[in-house]
Amino acid sequence: ALIIYTSGTTGKPKGVVHTHRNIYHQVTDLVTSWGWTSDDAILHFLPLHHVHGVINKLACAIYAGGSVEFVQFHPIKIWNRLAASKTRNLKLSAGNYKDKHDEHEKREPTIFMAVPTVYAKMLEALPENVDVKESCSHLRLMVCGSAALPAGTHLRWKDLTGHTILERYGMTEMC
């Protein structure tokens, strides 16, 4: 189905052949393990030439029927988008009904996936006007991958957001 190059975290980067069957099983295993549903939404800012961006974010969301919002990575913009989710929620009433999956509404992100550098950059750019814990309260799963997350970053993130980051790596090599 595709060839993806490893990031080199387990040795020299190498091309890994992924069959349709590999991709199917990786996606279905992750959807099951991480509990993806059609109610999930993810901000997508990772490259589409690595497994983390193609399989773990995009393919899992699509397979589960969730939503993907593509955004350019900039720490302040991501913090503002996470904070805006709380104010953007629809207050539905009988006279103001809208489907929660309306294509014109940006859905509140429920899953956040990034690499260690992204988490570090976001910690460096903590906005003064944003309640970080409240901004992340709608997230049910936070994942880090592609390299080991430094312990200090992990602990500081948990202190600020209340979330323990699930760490994973080597996804390309396992196929």
Short mmCIF file of N, CA, C and O in Angstrom, two decimals, residues 79-91 106-109 131-139:
data_model
loop_
_atom_site.label_atom_id
_atom_site.label_comp_id
_atom_site.label_asym_id
_atom_site.label_seq_id
_atom_site.Cartn_x
_atom_site.Cartn_y
_atom_site.Cartn_z
N TRP A 79 -2.82 26.62 21.20
CA TRP A 79 -3.40 26.95 22.51
C TRP A 79 -4.72 27.71 22.35
O TRP A 79 -5.70 27.42 23.04
N ASN A 80 -4.72 28.68 21.45
CA ASN A 80 -5.95 29.46 21.24
C ASN A 80 -7.08 28.59 20.69
O ASN A 80 -8.24 28.76 21.07
N ARG A 81 -6.75 27.66 19.81
CA ARG A 81 -7.78 26.76 19.27
C ARG A 81 -8.34 25.86 20.36
O ARG A 81 -9.54 25.63 20.44
N LEU A 82 -7.47 25.33 21.21
CA LEU A 82 -7.93 24.50 22.32
C LEU A 82 -8.80 25.31 23.28
O LEU A 82 -9.84 24.83 23.75
N ALA A 83 -8.40 26.54 23.55
CA ALA A 83 -9.19 27.40 24.44
C ALA A 83 -10.52 27.78 23.81
O ALA A 83 -11.55 27.83 24.48
N ALA A 84 -10.51 28.02 22.49
CA ALA A 84 -11.74 28.42 21.79
C ALA A 84 -12.77 27.30 21.77
O ALA A 84 -13.97 27.56 21.65
N SER A 85 -12.34 26.07 21.89
CA SER A 85 -13.27 24.95 21.86
C SER A 85 -14.31 25.08 22.95
O SER A 85 -15.47 24.74 22.75
N LYS A 86 -13.93 25.56 24.11
CA LYS A 86 -14.86 25.68 25.21
C LYS A 86 -15.91 26.76 24.93
O LYS A 86 -17.05 26.62 25.31
N THR A 87 -15.52 27.81 24.26
CA THR A 87 -16.48 28.88 24.00
C THR A 87 -17.29 28.62 22.73
O THR A 87 -18.32 29.23 22.52
N ARG A 88 -16.84 27.69 21.89
CA ARG A 88 -17.51 27.41 20.63
C ARG A 88 -18.61 26.36 20.77
O ARG A 88 -19.40 26.14 19.88
N ASN A 89 -18.66 25.65 21.91
CA ASN A 89 -19.67 24.61 22.08
C ASN A 89 -21.06 25.19 21.88
O ASN A 89 -21.37 26.28 22.36
N LEU A 90 -21.88 24.44 21.18
CA LEU A 90 -23.24 24.90 20.93
C LEU A 90 -24.10 24.69 22.16
O LEU A 90 -24.08 23.65 22.79
N LYS A 91 -24.87 25.70 22.50
CA LYS A 91 -25.87 25.59 23.55
C LYS A 91 -27.18 25.34 22.82
O LYS A 91 -27.83 26.26 22.34
N LYS A 106 -16.76 23.73 13.81
CA LYS A 106 -15.53 23.06 14.23
C LYS A 106 -15.84 22.31 15.51
O LYS A 106 -16.38 22.87 16.45
N ARG A 107 -15.52 21.03 15.51
CA ARG A 107 -15.82 20.20 16.67
C ARG A 107 -14.75 20.36 17.73
O ARG A 107 -13.58 20.60 17.44
N GLU A 108 -15.16 20.18 18.95
CA GLU A 108 -14.24 20.24 20.08
C GLU A 108 -13.27 19.06 20.01
O GLU A 108 -13.71 17.92 19.98
N PRO A 109 -11.97 19.32 19.96
CA PRO A 109 -11.01 18.21 19.91
C PRO A 109 -11.13 17.33 21.15
O PRO A 109 -11.29 17.83 22.27
N ASP A 131 -6.44 29.70 30.22
CA ASP A 131 -6.42 28.72 31.30
C ASP A 131 -6.08 27.37 30.66
O ASP A 131 -6.92 26.74 30.02
N VAL A 132 -4.85 26.93 30.81
CA VAL A 132 -4.34 25.74 30.13
C VAL A 132 -5.12 24.49 30.56
O VAL A 132 -5.51 23.68 29.73
N LYS A 133 -5.35 24.34 31.84
CA LYS A 133 -6.07 23.15 32.33
C LYS A 133 -7.48 23.12 31.76
O LYS A 133 -7.95 22.08 31.29
N GLU A 134 -8.16 24.24 31.76
CA GLU A 134 -9.52 24.32 31.20
C GLU A 134 -9.49 24.09 29.69
O GLU A 134 -10.34 23.41 29.14
N SER A 135 -8.46 24.61 29.02
CA SER A 135 -8.35 24.46 27.57
C SER A 135 -8.17 23.01 27.15
O SER A 135 -8.54 22.63 26.05
N CYS A 136 -7.60 22.19 28.04
CA CYS A 136 -7.36 20.78 27.73
C CYS A 136 -8.39 19.85 28.37
O CYS A 136 -8.30 18.63 28.21
N SER A 137 -9.37 20.40 29.06
CA SER A 137 -10.30 19.57 29.82
C SER A 137 -11.20 18.71 28.93
O SER A 137 -11.69 17.68 29.36
N HIS A 138 -11.41 19.11 27.69
CA HIS A 138 -12.26 18.33 26.77
C HIS A 138 -11.50 17.20 26.09
O HIS A 138 -12.08 16.38 25.40
N LEU A 139 -10.19 17.16 26.27
CA LEU A 139 -9.38 16.10 25.66
C LEU A 139 -9.45 14.84 26.52
O LEU A 139 -9.28 14.90 27.73
#
